[in-house]
Amino acid sequence: RLMANSLYDLGRGHFAEGDISWSADDIKLVLVDHGTDTPNVATDEDLADIGAGARVATSGNFASKTSTNGVLDAADITLSTVSGATVESINIYQDTGVAGTSLLLIYIDTATGLAFTPSGGDVIIQWDSGSNKIAKL
């Protein structure tokens, strides 16, 4: 099960300014290969800051999103038939349909199963069932 290792600094600012609605916005995750591009939680702001070649797979929109007392949660995610380079992190972002405006929110690089090399099968992301769920703001 996974819980957030860090919030992106600029993403935290966008939450504080009301630029992100966890419940209303399209929220997705991208699996990232650090051998091509390592995300920087202090300076990266949007999906374009993670090189396209480093993006191994992208999920569909999160379902059943909740935010209770600043604790973010959603249904577990299944990414189908994933293959490619080694995945070292999971990065959650607000999807606008344009990489340069899709805001990076949450960075996870330490969790059971990370790092892994996808072999063409499904990748199932199970969020933490403890008190912090996906993340706590």
PDB file of C-alpha atoms in Angstrom:
ATOM      1  CA  ARG A   1       0.000   0.000   0.000  1.00  0.00           C
ATOM      2  CA  LEU A   2       1.212   3.481  -0.817  1.00  0.00           C
ATOM      3  CA  MET A   3       1.181   6.819   0.912  1.00  0.00           C
ATOM      4  CA  ALA A   4       2.739  10.058  -0.204  1.00  0.00           C
ATOM      5  CA  ASN A   5       6.433  10.568   0.334  1.00  0.00           C
ATOM      6  CA  SER A   6       6.247  14.273  -0.532  1.00  0.00           C
ATOM      7  CA  LEU A   7       4.038  16.979  -1.922  1.00  0.00           C
ATOM      8  CA  TYR A   8       5.533  19.028  -4.739  1.00  0.00           C
ATOM      9  CA  ASP A   9       6.408  22.425  -3.250  1.00  0.00           C
ATOM     10  CA  LEU A  10       4.751  24.380  -6.070  1.00  0.00           C
ATOM     11  CA  GLY A  11       1.783  21.977  -6.032  1.00  0.00           C
ATOM     12  CA  ARG A  12       1.344  22.682  -2.315  1.00  0.00           C
ATOM     13  CA  GLY A  13       1.216  26.375  -3.208  1.00  0.00           C
ATOM     14  CA  HIS A  14      -1.420  25.717  -5.870  1.00  0.00           C
ATOM     15  CA  PHE A  15      -3.534  23.849  -3.296  1.00  0.00           C
ATOM     16  CA  ALA A  16      -3.173  26.819  -0.916  1.00  0.00           C
ATOM     17  CA  GLU A  17      -4.186  29.309  -3.627  1.00  0.00           C
ATOM     18  CA  GLY A  18      -7.271  27.269  -4.578  1.00  0.00           C
ATOM     19  CA  ASP A  19      -5.954  26.412  -8.062  1.00  0.00           C
ATOM     20  CA  ILE A  20      -6.670  22.713  -7.475  1.00  0.00           C
ATOM     21  CA  SER A  21      -9.920  21.021  -6.546  1.00  0.00           C
ATOM     22  CA  TRP A  22      -9.157  17.412  -5.626  1.00  0.00           C
ATOM     23  CA  SER A  23     -12.813  16.447  -5.937  1.00  0.00           C
ATOM     24  CA  ALA A  24     -13.702  18.370  -9.129  1.00  0.00           C
ATOM     25  CA  ASP A  25     -10.492  18.334 -11.218  1.00  0.00           C
ATOM     26  CA  ASP A  26      -9.179  15.466 -13.346  1.00  0.00           C
ATOM     27  CA  ILE A  27      -6.444  13.814 -11.271  1.00  0.00           C
ATOM     28  CA  LYS A  28      -4.097  11.197 -12.758  1.00  0.00           C
ATOM     29  CA  LEU A  29      -0.765   9.554 -12.053  1.00  0.00           C
ATOM     30  CA  VAL A  30       2.270   8.958 -14.203  1.00  0.00           C
ATOM     31  CA  LEU A  31       4.914   6.268 -13.648  1.00  0.00           C
ATOM     32  CA  VAL A  32       8.388   7.758 -14.128  1.00  0.00           C
ATOM     33  CA  ASP A  33      11.769   6.319 -15.147  1.00  0.00           C
ATOM     34  CA  HIS A  34      14.487   8.208 -13.256  1.00  0.00           C
ATOM     35  CA  GLY A  35      17.107   6.915 -15.677  1.00  0.00           C
ATOM     36  CA  THR A  36      15.658   9.408 -18.177  1.00  0.00           C
ATOM     37  CA  ASP A  37      14.465  12.224 -15.878  1.00  0.00           C
ATOM     38  CA  THR A  38      14.312  12.455 -12.088  1.00  0.00           C
ATOM     39  CA  PRO A  39      11.482  14.688 -10.836  1.00  0.00           C
ATOM     40  CA  ASN A  40      12.478  17.520  -8.498  1.00  0.00           C
ATOM     41  CA  VAL A  41       9.844  18.217  -5.835  1.00  0.00           C
ATOM     42  CA  ALA A  42      11.389  21.602  -5.010  1.00  0.00           C
ATOM     43  CA  THR A  43      11.294  23.069  -8.519  1.00  0.00           C
ATOM     44  CA  ASP A  44       9.078  21.023 -10.871  1.00  0.00           C
ATOM     45  CA  GLU A  45       5.631  22.541 -11.358  1.00  0.00           C
ATOM     46  CA  ASP A  46       3.866  20.808 -14.219  1.00  0.00           C
ATOM     47  CA  LEU A  47       3.932  17.592 -16.205  1.00  0.00           C
ATOM     48  CA  ALA A  48       6.131  19.186 -18.882  1.00  0.00           C
ATOM     49  CA  ASP A  49       8.889  19.359 -16.230  1.00  0.00           C
ATOM     50  CA  ILE A  50       9.057  15.545 -16.411  1.00  0.00           C
ATOM     51  CA  GLY A  51      10.450  14.655 -19.822  1.00  0.00           C
ATOM     52  CA  ALA A  52       8.024  12.780 -22.078  1.00  0.00           C
ATOM     53  CA  GLY A  53      10.601  10.004 -22.504  1.00  0.00           C
ATOM     54  CA  ALA A  54      10.598   9.411 -18.732  1.00  0.00           C
ATOM     55  CA  ARG A  55       6.825   8.887 -18.571  1.00  0.00           C
ATOM     56  CA  VAL A  56       6.428   5.100 -18.673  1.00  0.00           C
ATOM     57  CA  ALA A  57       2.628   4.991 -18.270  1.00  0.00           C
ATOM     58  CA  THR A  58      -0.228   7.320 -17.341  1.00  0.00           C
ATOM     59  CA  SER A  59      -3.444   6.362 -15.581  1.00  0.00           C
ATOM     60  CA  GLY A  60      -6.973   7.351 -16.353  1.00  0.00           C
ATOM     61  CA  ASN A  61      -8.753   9.831 -14.107  1.00  0.00           C
ATOM     62  CA  PHE A  62      -8.920   8.899 -10.444  1.00  0.00           C
ATOM     63  CA  ALA A  63     -12.361   7.721  -9.317  1.00  0.00           C
ATOM     64  CA  SER A  64     -14.150   7.984  -5.971  1.00  0.00           C
ATOM     65  CA  LYS A  65     -11.974  10.900  -4.835  1.00  0.00           C
ATOM     66  CA  THR A  66     -12.461  12.199  -1.313  1.00  0.00           C
ATOM     67  CA  SER A  67     -10.811  14.847   0.822  1.00  0.00           C
ATOM     68  CA  THR A  68     -11.653  14.808   4.500  1.00  0.00           C
ATOM     69  CA  ASN A  69      -9.814  17.172   6.838  1.00  0.00           C
ATOM     70  CA  GLY A  70      -7.067  17.551   4.222  1.00  0.00           C
ATOM     71  CA  VAL A  71      -6.619  13.794   3.720  1.00  0.00           C
ATOM     72  CA  LEU A  72      -6.754  12.852   0.024  1.00  0.00           C
ATOM     73  CA  ASP A  73      -8.028   9.468  -1.132  1.00  0.00           C
ATOM     74  CA  ALA A  74      -9.337   7.758  -4.267  1.00  0.00           C
ATOM     75  CA  ALA A  75     -10.079   4.304  -5.592  1.00  0.00           C
ATOM     76  CA  ASP A  76      -7.101   2.072  -6.319  1.00  0.00           C
ATOM     77  CA  ILE A  77      -5.760   2.378  -9.885  1.00  0.00           C
ATOM     78  CA  THR A  78      -5.079  -0.291 -12.508  1.00  0.00           C
ATOM     79  CA  LEU A  79      -2.885   0.558 -15.482  1.00  0.00           C
ATOM     80  CA  SER A  80      -3.314  -2.057 -18.214  1.00  0.00           C
ATOM     81  CA  THR A  81      -0.543  -3.775 -20.196  1.00  0.00           C
ATOM     82  CA  VAL A  82       2.338  -1.624 -18.959  1.00  0.00           C
ATOM     83  CA  SER A  83       5.766  -2.126 -20.481  1.00  0.00           C
ATOM     84  CA  GLY A  84       8.863  -0.004 -20.692  1.00  0.00           C
ATOM     85  CA  ALA A  85      11.759   1.213 -18.597  1.00  0.00           C
ATOM     86  CA  THR A  86      12.188   0.781 -14.852  1.00  0.00           C
ATOM     87  CA  VAL A  87       9.704   2.807 -12.795  1.00  0.00           C
ATOM     88  CA  GLU A  88      11.219   4.580  -9.790  1.00  0.00           C
ATOM     89  CA  SER A  89       8.374   6.930  -8.843  1.00  0.00           C
ATOM     90  CA  ILE A  90       4.663   7.565  -9.021  1.00  0.00           C
ATOM     91  CA  ASN A  91       3.705  11.184  -9.632  1.00  0.00           C
ATOM     92  CA  ILE A  92       0.161  12.462  -9.145  1.00  0.00           C
ATOM     93  CA  TYR A  93      -0.985  15.518 -11.065  1.00  0.00           C
ATOM     94  CA  GLN A  94      -3.979  17.659 -11.994  1.00  0.00           C
ATOM     95  CA  ASP A  95      -4.627  16.900 -15.676  1.00  0.00           C
ATOM     96  CA  THR A  96      -5.666  19.812 -17.888  1.00  0.00           C
ATOM     97  CA  GLY A  97      -4.979  17.970 -21.139  1.00  0.00           C
ATOM     98  CA  VAL A  98      -1.821  20.065 -21.697  1.00  0.00           C
ATOM     99  CA  ALA A  99       1.467  18.976 -20.092  1.00  0.00           C
ATOM    100  CA  GLY A 100       2.602  22.581 -19.563  1.00  0.00           C
ATOM    101  CA  THR A 101      -0.431  23.411 -17.398  1.00  0.00           C
ATOM    102  CA  SER A 102      -1.009  20.028 -15.692  1.00  0.00           C
ATOM    103  CA  LEU A 103       0.138  20.726 -12.128  1.00  0.00           C
ATOM    104  CA  LEU A 104       2.311  18.201 -10.271  1.00  0.00           C
ATOM    105  CA  LEU A 105       0.945  17.460  -6.802  1.00  0.00           C
ATOM    106  CA  ILE A 106       2.331  14.350  -5.100  1.00  0.00           C
ATOM    107  CA  TYR A 107       5.611  12.425  -5.477  1.00  0.00           C
ATOM    108  CA  ILE A 108       6.025   8.822  -4.299  1.00  0.00           C
ATOM    109  CA  ASP A 109       9.380   7.064  -4.623  1.00  0.00           C
ATOM    110  CA  THR A 110       9.416   4.852  -1.545  1.00  0.00           C
ATOM    111  CA  ALA A 111       6.730   2.172  -1.404  1.00  0.00           C
ATOM    112  CA  THR A 112       6.320  -1.570  -1.550  1.00  0.00           C
ATOM    113  CA  GLY A 113       7.009  -2.637  -5.131  1.00  0.00           C
ATOM    114  CA  LEU A 114       9.076   0.397  -6.173  1.00  0.00           C
ATOM    115  CA  ALA A 115      11.261   0.334  -8.202  1.00  0.00           C
ATOM    116  CA  PHE A 116      10.009  -2.189 -10.758  1.00  0.00           C
ATOM    117  CA  THR A 117      10.372  -2.987 -14.419  1.00  0.00           C
ATOM    118  CA  PRO A 118       6.983  -3.458 -16.093  1.00  0.00           C
ATOM    119  CA  SER A 119       6.641  -6.638 -18.113  1.00  0.00           C
ATOM    120  CA  GLY A 120       3.536  -5.951 -20.197  1.00  0.00           C
ATOM    121  CA  GLY A 121       1.032  -6.907 -17.521  1.00  0.00           C
ATOM    122  CA  ASP A 122      -1.293  -4.783 -15.427  1.00  0.00           C
ATOM    123  CA  VAL A 123       0.117  -2.521 -12.730  1.00  0.00           C
ATOM    124  CA  ILE A 124      -2.156  -2.120  -9.724  1.00  0.00           C
ATOM    125  CA  ILE A 125      -1.655   0.863  -7.426  1.00  0.00           C
ATOM    126  CA  GLN A 126      -3.215   0.298  -4.008  1.00  0.00           C
ATOM    127  CA  TRP A 127      -3.414   3.418  -1.863  1.00  0.00           C
ATOM    128  CA  ASP A 128      -2.625   3.309   1.830  1.00  0.00           C
ATOM    129  CA  SER A 129      -5.622   2.392   3.980  1.00  0.00           C
ATOM    130  CA  GLY A 130      -4.158   4.095   7.062  1.00  0.00           C
ATOM    131  CA  SER A 131      -4.977   7.563   8.327  1.00  0.00           C
ATOM    132  CA  ASN A 132      -3.011   9.450   5.626  1.00  0.00           C
ATOM    133  CA  LYS A 133      -4.484   7.585   2.590  1.00  0.00           C
ATOM    134  CA  ILE A 134      -2.823   9.016  -0.577  1.00  0.00           C
ATOM    135  CA  ALA A 135      -1.624  12.201   1.110  1.00  0.00           C
ATOM    136  CA  LYS A 136      -2.375  14.585   3.918  1.00  0.00           C
ATOM    137  CA  LEU A 137      -2.151  18.302   3.207  1.00  0.00           C
TER     138      LEU A 137
END
